[in-house]
PDB file of C-alpha atoms in Angstrom:
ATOM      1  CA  UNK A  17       0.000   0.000   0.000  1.00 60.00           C
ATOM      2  CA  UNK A  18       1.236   3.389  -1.005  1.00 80.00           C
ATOM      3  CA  UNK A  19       0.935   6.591   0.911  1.00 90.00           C
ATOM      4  CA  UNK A  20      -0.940   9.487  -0.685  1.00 92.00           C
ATOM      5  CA  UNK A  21       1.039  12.370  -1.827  1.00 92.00           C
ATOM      6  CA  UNK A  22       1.449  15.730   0.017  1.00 91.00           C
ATOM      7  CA  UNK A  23       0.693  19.468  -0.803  1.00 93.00           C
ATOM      8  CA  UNK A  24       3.947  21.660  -0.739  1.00 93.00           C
ATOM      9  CA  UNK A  25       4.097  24.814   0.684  1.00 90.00           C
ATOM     10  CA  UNK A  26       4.513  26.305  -2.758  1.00 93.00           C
ATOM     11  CA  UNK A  27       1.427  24.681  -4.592  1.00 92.00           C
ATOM     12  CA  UNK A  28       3.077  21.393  -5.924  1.00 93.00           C
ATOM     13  CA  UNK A  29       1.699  17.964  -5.520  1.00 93.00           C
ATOM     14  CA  UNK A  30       4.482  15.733  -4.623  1.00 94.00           C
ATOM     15  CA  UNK A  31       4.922  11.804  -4.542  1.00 92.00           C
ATOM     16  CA  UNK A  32       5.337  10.590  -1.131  1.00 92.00           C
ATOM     17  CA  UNK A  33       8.756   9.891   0.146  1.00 89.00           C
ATOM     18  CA  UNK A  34      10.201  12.936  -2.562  1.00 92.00           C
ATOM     19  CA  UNK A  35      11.344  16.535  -1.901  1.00 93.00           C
ATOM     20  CA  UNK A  36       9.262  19.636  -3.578  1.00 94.00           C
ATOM     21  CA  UNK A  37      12.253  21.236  -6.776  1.00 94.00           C
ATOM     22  CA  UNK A  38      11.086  24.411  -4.729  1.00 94.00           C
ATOM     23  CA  UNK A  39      12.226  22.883  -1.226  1.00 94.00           C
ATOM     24  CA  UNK A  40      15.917  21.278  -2.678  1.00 94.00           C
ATOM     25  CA  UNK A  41      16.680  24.667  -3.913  1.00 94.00           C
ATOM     26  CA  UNK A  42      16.056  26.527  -1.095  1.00 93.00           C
ATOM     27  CA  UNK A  43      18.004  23.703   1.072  1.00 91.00           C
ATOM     28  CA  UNK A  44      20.964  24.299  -1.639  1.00 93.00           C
ATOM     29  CA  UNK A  45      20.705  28.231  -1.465  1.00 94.00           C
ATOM     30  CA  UNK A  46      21.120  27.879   2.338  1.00 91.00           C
ATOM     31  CA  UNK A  47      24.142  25.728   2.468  1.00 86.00           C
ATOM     32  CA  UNK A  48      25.862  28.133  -0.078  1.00 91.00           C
ATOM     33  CA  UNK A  49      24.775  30.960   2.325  1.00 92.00           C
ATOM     34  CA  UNK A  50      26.520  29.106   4.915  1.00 84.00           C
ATOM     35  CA  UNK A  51      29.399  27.523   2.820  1.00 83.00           C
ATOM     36  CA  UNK A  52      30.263  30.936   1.612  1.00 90.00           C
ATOM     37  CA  UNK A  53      30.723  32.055   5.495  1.00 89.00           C
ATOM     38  CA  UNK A  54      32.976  28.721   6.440  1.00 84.00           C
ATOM     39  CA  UNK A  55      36.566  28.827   6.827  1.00 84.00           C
ATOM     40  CA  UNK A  56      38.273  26.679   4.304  1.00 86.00           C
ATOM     41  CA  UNK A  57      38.952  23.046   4.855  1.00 82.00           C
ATOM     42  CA  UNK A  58      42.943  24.481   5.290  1.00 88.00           C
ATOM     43  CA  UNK A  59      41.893  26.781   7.640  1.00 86.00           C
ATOM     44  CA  UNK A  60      39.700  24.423  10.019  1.00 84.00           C
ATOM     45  CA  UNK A  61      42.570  22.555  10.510  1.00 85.00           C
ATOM     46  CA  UNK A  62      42.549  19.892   7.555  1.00 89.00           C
ATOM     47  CA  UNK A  63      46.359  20.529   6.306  1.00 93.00           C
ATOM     48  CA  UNK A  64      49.079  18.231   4.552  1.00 95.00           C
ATOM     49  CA  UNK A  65      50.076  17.025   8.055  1.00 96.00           C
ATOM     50  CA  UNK A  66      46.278  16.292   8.969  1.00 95.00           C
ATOM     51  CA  UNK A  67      45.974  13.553   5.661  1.00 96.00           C
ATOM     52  CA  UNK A  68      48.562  11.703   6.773  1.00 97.00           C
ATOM     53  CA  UNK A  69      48.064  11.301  10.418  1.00 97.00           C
ATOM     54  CA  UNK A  70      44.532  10.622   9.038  1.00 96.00           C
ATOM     55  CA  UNK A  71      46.147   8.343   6.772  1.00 97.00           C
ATOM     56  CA  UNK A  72      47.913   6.310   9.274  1.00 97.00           C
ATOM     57  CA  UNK A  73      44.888   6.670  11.466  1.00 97.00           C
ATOM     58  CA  UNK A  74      43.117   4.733   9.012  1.00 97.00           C
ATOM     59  CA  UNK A  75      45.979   2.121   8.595  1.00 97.00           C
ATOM     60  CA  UNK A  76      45.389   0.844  12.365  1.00 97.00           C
ATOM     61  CA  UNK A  77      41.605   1.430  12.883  1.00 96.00           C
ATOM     62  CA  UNK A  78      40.476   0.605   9.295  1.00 97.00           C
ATOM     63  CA  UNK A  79      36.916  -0.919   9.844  1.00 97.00           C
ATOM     64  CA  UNK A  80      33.717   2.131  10.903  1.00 96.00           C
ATOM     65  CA  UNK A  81      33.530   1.960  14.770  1.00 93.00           C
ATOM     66  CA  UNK A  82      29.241   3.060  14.122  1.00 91.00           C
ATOM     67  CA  UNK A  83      27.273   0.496  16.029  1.00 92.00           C
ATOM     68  CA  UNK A  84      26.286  -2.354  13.867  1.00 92.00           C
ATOM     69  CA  UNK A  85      28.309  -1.472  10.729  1.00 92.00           C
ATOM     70  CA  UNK A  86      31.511  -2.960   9.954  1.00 90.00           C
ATOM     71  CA  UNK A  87      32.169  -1.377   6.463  1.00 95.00           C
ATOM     72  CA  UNK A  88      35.677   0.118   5.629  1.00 97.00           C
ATOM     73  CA  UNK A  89      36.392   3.145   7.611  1.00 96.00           C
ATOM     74  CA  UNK A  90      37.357   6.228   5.240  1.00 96.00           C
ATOM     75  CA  UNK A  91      36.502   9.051   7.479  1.00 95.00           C
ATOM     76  CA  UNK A  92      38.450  10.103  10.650  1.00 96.00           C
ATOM     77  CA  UNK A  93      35.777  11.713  12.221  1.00 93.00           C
ATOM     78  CA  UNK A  94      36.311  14.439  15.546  1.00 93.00           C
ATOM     79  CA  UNK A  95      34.045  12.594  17.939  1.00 92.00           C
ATOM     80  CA  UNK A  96      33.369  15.710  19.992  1.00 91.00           C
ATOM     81  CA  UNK A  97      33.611  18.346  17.489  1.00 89.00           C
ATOM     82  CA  UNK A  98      36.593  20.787  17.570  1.00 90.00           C
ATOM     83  CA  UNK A  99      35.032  24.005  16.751  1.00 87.00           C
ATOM     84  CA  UNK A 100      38.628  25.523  15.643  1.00 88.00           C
ATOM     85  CA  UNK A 101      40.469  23.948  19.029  1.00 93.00           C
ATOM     86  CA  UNK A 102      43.423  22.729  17.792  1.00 94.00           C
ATOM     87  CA  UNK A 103      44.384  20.567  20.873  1.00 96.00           C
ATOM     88  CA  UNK A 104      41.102  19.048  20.490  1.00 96.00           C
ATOM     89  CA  UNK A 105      41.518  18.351  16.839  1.00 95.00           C
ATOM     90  CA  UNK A 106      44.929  16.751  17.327  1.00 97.00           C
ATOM     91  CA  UNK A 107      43.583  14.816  20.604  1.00 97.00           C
ATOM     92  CA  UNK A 108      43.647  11.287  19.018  1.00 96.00           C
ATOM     93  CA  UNK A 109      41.376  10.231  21.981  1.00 96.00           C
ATOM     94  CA  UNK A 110      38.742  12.090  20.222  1.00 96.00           C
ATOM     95  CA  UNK A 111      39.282  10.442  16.844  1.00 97.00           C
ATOM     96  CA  UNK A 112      37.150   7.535  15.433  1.00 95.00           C
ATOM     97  CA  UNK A 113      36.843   5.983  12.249  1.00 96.00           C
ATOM     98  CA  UNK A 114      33.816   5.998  10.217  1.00 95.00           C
ATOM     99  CA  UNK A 115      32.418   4.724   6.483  1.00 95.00           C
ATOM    100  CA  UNK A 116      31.498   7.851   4.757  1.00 94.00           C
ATOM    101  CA  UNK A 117      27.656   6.838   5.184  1.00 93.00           C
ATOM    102  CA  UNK A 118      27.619   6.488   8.733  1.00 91.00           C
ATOM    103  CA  UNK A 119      29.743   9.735   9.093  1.00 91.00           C
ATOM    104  CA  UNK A 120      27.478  11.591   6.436  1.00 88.00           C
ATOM    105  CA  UNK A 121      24.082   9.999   7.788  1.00 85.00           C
ATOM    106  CA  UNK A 122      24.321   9.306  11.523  1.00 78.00           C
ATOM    107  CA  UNK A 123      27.290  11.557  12.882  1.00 73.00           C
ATOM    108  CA  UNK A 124      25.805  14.555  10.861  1.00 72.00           C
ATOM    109  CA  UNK A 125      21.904  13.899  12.693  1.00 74.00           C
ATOM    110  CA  UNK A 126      23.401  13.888  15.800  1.00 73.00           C
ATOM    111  CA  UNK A 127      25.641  16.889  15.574  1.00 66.00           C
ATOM    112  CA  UNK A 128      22.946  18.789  14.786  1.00 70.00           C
ATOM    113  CA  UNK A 129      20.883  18.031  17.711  1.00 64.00           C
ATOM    114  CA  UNK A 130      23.813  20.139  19.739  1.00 57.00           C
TER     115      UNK A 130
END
Protein backbone atom coordinates (compact mmCIF):
# COMPACT_ATOMS: atom_id res chain seq x y z
CA UNK A 1 0.00 0.00 0.00
CA UNK A 2 1.24 3.39 -1.01
CA UNK A 3 0.94 6.59 0.91
CA UNK A 4 -0.94 9.49 -0.68
CA UNK A 5 1.04 12.37 -1.83
CA UNK A 6 1.45 15.73 0.02
CA UNK A 7 0.69 19.47 -0.80
CA UNK A 8 3.95 21.66 -0.74
CA UNK A 9 4.10 24.81 0.68
CA UNK A 10 4.51 26.31 -2.76
CA UNK A 11 1.43 24.68 -4.59
CA UNK A 12 3.08 21.39 -5.92
CA UNK A 13 1.70 17.96 -5.52
CA UNK A 14 4.48 15.73 -4.62
CA UNK A 15 4.92 11.80 -4.54
CA UNK A 16 5.34 10.59 -1.13
CA UNK A 17 8.76 9.89 0.15
CA UNK A 18 10.20 12.94 -2.56
CA UNK A 19 11.34 16.53 -1.90
CA UNK A 20 9.26 19.64 -3.58
CA UNK A 21 12.25 21.24 -6.78
CA UNK A 22 11.09 24.41 -4.73
CA UNK A 23 12.23 22.88 -1.23
CA UNK A 24 15.92 21.28 -2.68
CA UNK A 25 16.68 24.67 -3.91
CA UNK A 26 16.06 26.53 -1.10
CA UNK A 27 18.00 23.70 1.07
CA UNK A 28 20.96 24.30 -1.64
CA UNK A 29 20.71 28.23 -1.47
CA UNK A 30 21.12 27.88 2.34
CA UNK A 31 24.14 25.73 2.47
CA UNK A 32 25.86 28.13 -0.08
CA UNK A 33 24.77 30.96 2.33
CA UNK A 34 26.52 29.11 4.91
CA UNK A 35 29.40 27.52 2.82
CA UNK A 36 30.26 30.94 1.61
CA UNK A 37 30.72 32.05 5.50
CA UNK A 38 32.98 28.72 6.44
CA UNK A 39 36.57 28.83 6.83
CA UNK A 40 38.27 26.68 4.30
CA UNK A 41 38.95 23.05 4.86
CA UNK A 42 42.94 24.48 5.29
CA UNK A 43 41.89 26.78 7.64
CA UNK A 44 39.70 24.42 10.02
CA UNK A 45 42.57 22.56 10.51
CA UNK A 46 42.55 19.89 7.56
CA UNK A 47 46.36 20.53 6.31
CA UNK A 48 49.08 18.23 4.55
CA UNK A 49 50.08 17.03 8.06
CA UNK A 50 46.28 16.29 8.97
CA UNK A 51 45.97 13.55 5.66
CA UNK A 52 48.56 11.70 6.77
CA UNK A 53 48.06 11.30 10.42
CA UNK A 54 44.53 10.62 9.04
CA UNK A 55 46.15 8.34 6.77
CA UNK A 56 47.91 6.31 9.27
CA UNK A 57 44.89 6.67 11.47
CA UNK A 58 43.12 4.73 9.01
CA UNK A 59 45.98 2.12 8.60
CA UNK A 60 45.39 0.84 12.37
CA UNK A 61 41.61 1.43 12.88
CA UNK A 62 40.48 0.60 9.29
CA UNK A 63 36.92 -0.92 9.84
CA UNK A 64 33.72 2.13 10.90
CA UNK A 65 33.53 1.96 14.77
CA UNK A 66 29.24 3.06 14.12
CA UNK A 67 27.27 0.50 16.03
CA UNK A 68 26.29 -2.35 13.87
CA UNK A 69 28.31 -1.47 10.73
CA UNK A 70 31.51 -2.96 9.95
CA UNK A 71 32.17 -1.38 6.46
CA UNK A 72 35.68 0.12 5.63
CA UNK A 73 36.39 3.15 7.61
CA UNK A 74 37.36 6.23 5.24
CA UNK A 75 36.50 9.05 7.48
CA UNK A 76 38.45 10.10 10.65
CA UNK A 77 35.78 11.71 12.22
CA UNK A 78 36.31 14.44 15.55
CA UNK A 79 34.05 12.59 17.94
CA UNK A 80 33.37 15.71 19.99
CA UNK A 81 33.61 18.35 17.49
CA UNK A 82 36.59 20.79 17.57
CA UNK A 83 35.03 24.00 16.75
CA UNK A 84 38.63 25.52 15.64
CA UNK A 85 40.47 23.95 19.03
CA UNK A 86 43.42 22.73 17.79
CA UNK A 87 44.38 20.57 20.87
CA UNK A 88 41.10 19.05 20.49
CA UNK A 89 41.52 18.35 16.84
CA UNK A 90 44.93 16.75 17.33
CA UNK A 91 43.58 14.82 20.60
CA UNK A 92 43.65 11.29 19.02
CA UNK A 93 41.38 10.23 21.98
CA UNK A 94 38.74 12.09 20.22
CA UNK A 95 39.28 10.44 16.84
CA UNK A 96 37.15 7.54 15.43
CA UNK A 97 36.84 5.98 12.25
CA UNK A 98 33.82 6.00 10.22
CA UNK A 99 32.42 4.72 6.48
CA UNK A 100 31.50 7.85 4.76
CA UNK A 101 27.66 6.84 5.18
CA UNK A 102 27.62 6.49 8.73
CA UNK A 103 29.74 9.74 9.09
CA UNK A 104 27.48 11.59 6.44
CA UNK A 105 24.08 10.00 7.79
CA UNK A 106 24.32 9.31 11.52
CA UNK A 107 27.29 11.56 12.88
CA UNK A 108 25.80 14.56 10.86
CA UNK A 109 21.90 13.90 12.69
CA UNK A 110 23.40 13.89 15.80
CA UNK A 111 25.64 16.89 15.57
CA UNK A 112 22.95 18.79 14.79
CA UNK A 113 20.88 18.03 17.71
CA UNK A 114 23.81 20.14 19.74
Amino acid sequence: MSRPPHLCTCGAIVAYGERCACRVAATRARNMRHDATRPSARERGYTRQWEVARKEWLQFNPVCSHPGCNALATVVDHITPHKGDMMLFWDKRNWQSLCAPCHNRHKQRLERTL
